[in-house]
Amino acid sequence: MFELPKLNYEYNALEPYIDEETMKIHHTKHHQAYTDNFNKAIGGTDKSAEEIIAGLNEVPEDKRVAVRNNGGGYVNHKLFFSILKKDVECDGKIMNEINKEFGSLDKFKEEFSNAALTQFGSGWAWLVVSRGKLEIIKTGNQDSPLTEGKKPILGIDVWEHAYYLKYKNKRAEYVENFFKVINWGRVNELYLKSK
Ligand code: MN3
């Protein structure tokens, strides 16, 4: 059975950019519900959640929608909460790769923000590694880049539950502030692991 991953920081650690109440509800209610419903849909398994989502087409058809939504929600939030930390500078190999692929960190921010702002309705914008290269993509609902054979190393949740309490309808402000809570050390680790 899959368990709700613990956060390695406090719910108020990302204040004022992501508020304590949003973090608490997001983790203990939303991520918990995806976890419970994923377990209900999958029953027992000896695979990792990421393997199941990468091989979604092998999941029996009667369970596939539930696994896609809840297993997707499970792995997406597991990644999301793991790449959050306040005041970390972009550095290391990932910085070089961003410069190489997008020109500069500012250009990357611009393209990533654009993906986050143009995802219509609920979904995600991602920085992924695809065939060894960095790429920005977006997915609807809880669809995961893993299902497309891409390794997510950074993701922003643009479901309203991720920002509405604090930002109301101002998704652009939330996206702007998201850049202040990216744990680039962790993103760098995920990048190195993806190779
Ligand atoms: Mn969410």
Short mmCIF file of C-alpha atoms and ligand atoms in Angstrom, two decimals:
data_model
loop_
_atom_site.label_atom_id
_atom_site.label_comp_id
_atom_site.label_asym_id
_atom_site.label_seq_id
_atom_site.Cartn_x
_atom_site.Cartn_y
_atom_site.Cartn_z
CA MET A 1 0.00 0.00 0.00
CA PHE A 2 1.16 3.53 -0.75
CA GLU A 3 1.51 5.99 2.10
CA LEU A 4 1.22 9.74 2.15
CA PRO A 5 4.86 10.92 1.97
CA LYS A 6 5.84 13.07 4.95
CA LEU A 7 7.00 16.61 4.31
CA ASN A 8 10.53 17.38 5.44
CA TYR A 9 9.52 20.93 6.39
CA GLU A 10 6.75 22.62 8.38
CA TYR A 11 3.46 23.70 6.81
CA ASN A 12 4.40 27.35 7.42
CA ALA A 13 7.91 27.01 5.95
CA LEU A 14 6.96 28.60 2.62
CA GLU A 15 5.22 31.66 4.06
CA PRO A 16 4.41 34.20 2.76
CA TYR A 17 4.56 32.74 -0.75
CA ILE A 18 2.51 29.63 -0.04
CA ASP A 19 0.48 29.97 3.13
CA GLU A 20 0.28 27.49 5.99
CA GLU A 21 -3.43 26.72 5.63
CA THR A 22 -3.12 25.96 1.91
CA MET A 23 -0.15 23.68 2.57
CA LYS A 24 -1.94 21.85 5.37
CA ILE A 25 -5.13 21.24 3.39
CA HIS A 26 -3.21 20.42 0.21
CA HIS A 27 -1.12 17.77 1.96
CA THR A 28 -3.47 16.28 4.58
CA LYS A 29 -6.67 16.41 2.51
CA HIS A 30 -5.90 16.48 -1.20
CA HIS A 31 -2.71 14.41 -1.33
CA GLN A 32 -4.17 12.06 1.29
CA ALA A 33 -7.32 11.55 -0.80
CA TYR A 34 -5.28 10.77 -3.94
CA THR A 35 -3.26 8.30 -1.87
CA ASP A 36 -6.34 6.54 -0.43
CA ASN A 37 -8.15 6.38 -3.77
CA PHE A 38 -5.02 5.16 -5.57
CA ASN A 39 -4.74 2.33 -3.02
CA LYS A 40 -8.41 1.51 -3.44
CA ALA A 41 -8.06 1.37 -7.23
CA ILE A 42 -4.81 -0.62 -7.39
CA GLY A 43 -5.29 -3.08 -4.52
CA GLY A 44 -1.89 -4.68 -3.87
CA THR A 45 1.16 -4.26 -6.09
CA ASP A 46 4.90 -4.83 -6.02
CA LYS A 47 5.58 -1.95 -8.41
CA SER A 48 6.42 1.62 -7.47
CA ALA A 49 3.76 4.26 -8.02
CA GLU A 50 5.95 5.84 -10.69
CA GLU A 51 6.26 2.51 -12.55
CA ILE A 52 2.50 2.07 -12.50
CA ILE A 53 1.89 5.55 -13.91
CA ALA A 54 4.63 5.15 -16.55
CA GLY A 55 2.92 1.92 -17.62
CA LEU A 56 -0.64 3.20 -17.35
CA ASN A 57 -1.69 1.40 -20.54
CA GLU A 58 -0.96 -1.95 -18.89
CA VAL A 59 -3.39 -1.22 -16.05
CA PRO A 60 -6.65 -3.17 -16.53
CA GLU A 61 -9.14 -1.02 -18.39
CA ASP A 62 -11.78 -1.01 -15.64
CA LYS A 63 -9.27 0.53 -13.22
CA ARG A 64 -7.36 2.73 -15.61
CA VAL A 65 -9.30 5.98 -15.16
CA ALA A 66 -9.15 5.75 -11.35
CA VAL A 67 -5.42 4.97 -11.47
CA ARG A 68 -4.75 7.73 -13.99
CA ASN A 69 -6.49 10.33 -11.79
CA ASN A 70 -5.51 9.16 -8.31
CA GLY A 71 -2.17 7.50 -9.04
CA GLY A 72 -1.32 10.55 -11.13
CA GLY A 73 -2.36 12.77 -8.23
CA TYR A 74 -0.26 10.66 -5.89
CA VAL A 75 3.00 10.85 -7.88
CA ASN A 76 2.49 14.47 -9.01
CA HIS A 77 2.07 15.72 -5.44
CA LYS A 78 4.90 13.52 -4.18
CA LEU A 79 7.20 15.35 -6.58
CA PHE A 80 5.64 18.79 -6.02
CA PHE A 81 6.02 18.79 -2.24
CA SER A 82 9.58 17.48 -2.53
CA ILE A 83 10.81 20.38 -4.67
CA LEU A 84 9.61 23.20 -2.41
CA LYS A 85 11.94 25.21 -0.20
CA LYS A 86 12.35 28.92 0.37
CA ASP A 87 15.34 30.99 -0.77
CA VAL A 88 17.38 28.44 -2.71
CA GLU A 89 19.45 29.70 -5.63
CA CYS A 90 19.55 27.87 -8.93
CA ASP A 91 23.01 26.38 -9.18
CA GLY A 92 25.01 23.38 -10.35
CA LYS A 93 24.48 21.22 -13.40
CA ILE A 94 20.81 22.15 -13.72
CA MET A 95 21.76 25.84 -14.03
CA ASN A 96 24.13 24.99 -16.91
CA GLU A 97 21.47 22.92 -18.63
CA ILE A 98 18.83 25.65 -18.24
CA ASN A 99 21.22 28.19 -19.75
CA LYS A 100 21.99 25.81 -22.59
CA GLU A 101 18.36 24.93 -23.34
CA PHE A 102 16.53 28.20 -22.65
CA GLY A 103 19.26 30.86 -22.87
CA SER A 104 19.01 32.09 -19.27
CA LEU A 105 17.17 31.50 -16.00
CA ASP A 106 14.93 34.48 -16.82
CA LYS A 107 14.00 33.03 -20.20
CA PHE A 108 13.25 29.72 -18.53
CA LYS A 109 11.00 31.50 -15.98
CA GLU A 110 9.18 33.24 -18.77
CA GLU A 111 8.49 30.03 -20.69
CA PHE A 112 7.62 28.02 -17.60
CA SER A 113 5.25 30.76 -16.35
CA ASN A 114 3.63 30.92 -19.74
CA ALA A 115 2.95 27.17 -19.63
CA ALA A 116 1.50 27.50 -16.10
CA LEU A 117 -0.72 30.42 -17.08
CA THR A 118 -2.00 28.93 -20.31
CA GLN A 119 -2.93 25.54 -18.83
CA PHE A 120 -6.70 25.93 -19.16
CA GLY A 121 -8.47 24.73 -16.03
CA SER A 122 -6.83 22.29 -13.65
CA GLY A 123 -3.43 20.81 -14.34
CA TRP A 124 0.30 21.24 -14.15
CA ALA A 125 3.29 22.83 -15.84
CA TRP A 126 6.49 20.80 -15.78
CA LEU A 127 10.18 20.90 -16.39
CA VAL A 128 10.96 17.42 -17.65
CA VAL A 129 13.90 15.48 -19.01
CA SER A 130 12.97 13.93 -22.33
CA ARG A 131 15.58 11.93 -24.23
CA GLY A 132 18.29 13.58 -22.17
CA LYS A 133 17.07 17.11 -22.85
CA LEU A 134 15.17 19.63 -20.73
CA GLU A 135 11.69 20.49 -21.92
CA ILE A 136 8.72 22.46 -20.57
CA ILE A 137 5.35 20.79 -20.93
CA LYS A 138 1.91 21.03 -19.36
CA THR A 139 -0.63 18.35 -18.53
CA GLY A 140 -4.34 18.50 -17.72
CA ASN A 141 -5.93 17.22 -14.51
CA GLN A 142 -3.58 14.71 -12.83
CA ASP A 143 -1.93 13.38 -15.96
CA SER A 144 1.75 12.74 -15.36
CA PRO A 145 4.67 13.30 -17.76
CA LEU A 146 5.78 9.77 -16.77
CA THR A 147 2.96 8.35 -18.90
CA GLU A 148 4.50 10.15 -21.91
CA GLY A 149 7.91 8.65 -21.10
CA LYS A 150 9.22 11.95 -19.70
CA LYS A 151 10.88 12.43 -16.30
CA PRO A 152 9.47 15.38 -14.34
CA ILE A 153 12.08 17.21 -12.23
CA LEU A 154 10.04 20.33 -11.38
CA GLY A 155 6.30 20.92 -11.43
CA ILE A 156 3.81 23.59 -10.47
CA ASP A 157 0.33 22.60 -9.43
CA VAL A 158 -2.13 25.03 -11.03
CA TRP A 159 -5.28 23.44 -9.65
CA GLU A 160 -7.15 26.15 -7.76
CA HIS A 161 -6.76 24.15 -4.52
CA ALA A 162 -3.03 24.95 -4.73
CA TYR A 163 -3.48 28.73 -4.50
CA TYR A 164 -7.07 29.91 -4.19
CA LEU A 165 -7.18 30.55 -0.42
CA LYS A 166 -4.39 33.10 -0.67
CA TYR A 167 -4.39 34.26 -4.27
CA LYS A 168 -8.06 33.85 -5.24
CA ASN A 169 -8.25 34.08 -9.04
CA LYS A 170 -4.75 35.59 -9.39
CA ARG A 171 -2.90 32.60 -10.78
CA ALA A 172 -0.19 34.87 -12.23
CA GLU A 173 0.80 36.12 -8.75
CA TYR A 174 0.98 32.56 -7.43
CA VAL A 175 3.15 31.51 -10.37
CA GLU A 176 5.45 34.52 -9.86
CA ASN A 177 5.90 33.65 -6.18
CA PHE A 178 6.38 29.95 -6.91
CA PHE A 179 9.86 30.82 -8.18
CA LYS A 180 10.76 31.93 -4.64
CA VAL A 181 10.08 28.47 -3.21
CA ILE A 182 11.80 26.15 -5.69
CA ASN A 183 14.29 23.80 -4.04
CA TRP A 184 16.85 23.92 -6.84
CA GLY A 185 19.14 21.57 -4.92
CA ARG A 186 16.48 18.90 -5.14
CA VAL A 187 15.71 19.71 -8.80
CA ASN A 188 19.42 19.37 -9.54
CA GLU A 189 19.46 15.95 -7.81
CA LEU A 190 16.44 14.79 -9.82
CA TYR A 191 18.10 16.03 -13.00
CA LEU A 192 21.29 14.08 -12.27
CA LYS A 193 19.25 10.97 -11.41
CA SER A 194 17.27 11.19 -14.66
CA LYS A 195 20.41 10.77 -16.79
MN MN3 B 1 -2.78 19.71 -5.82
#
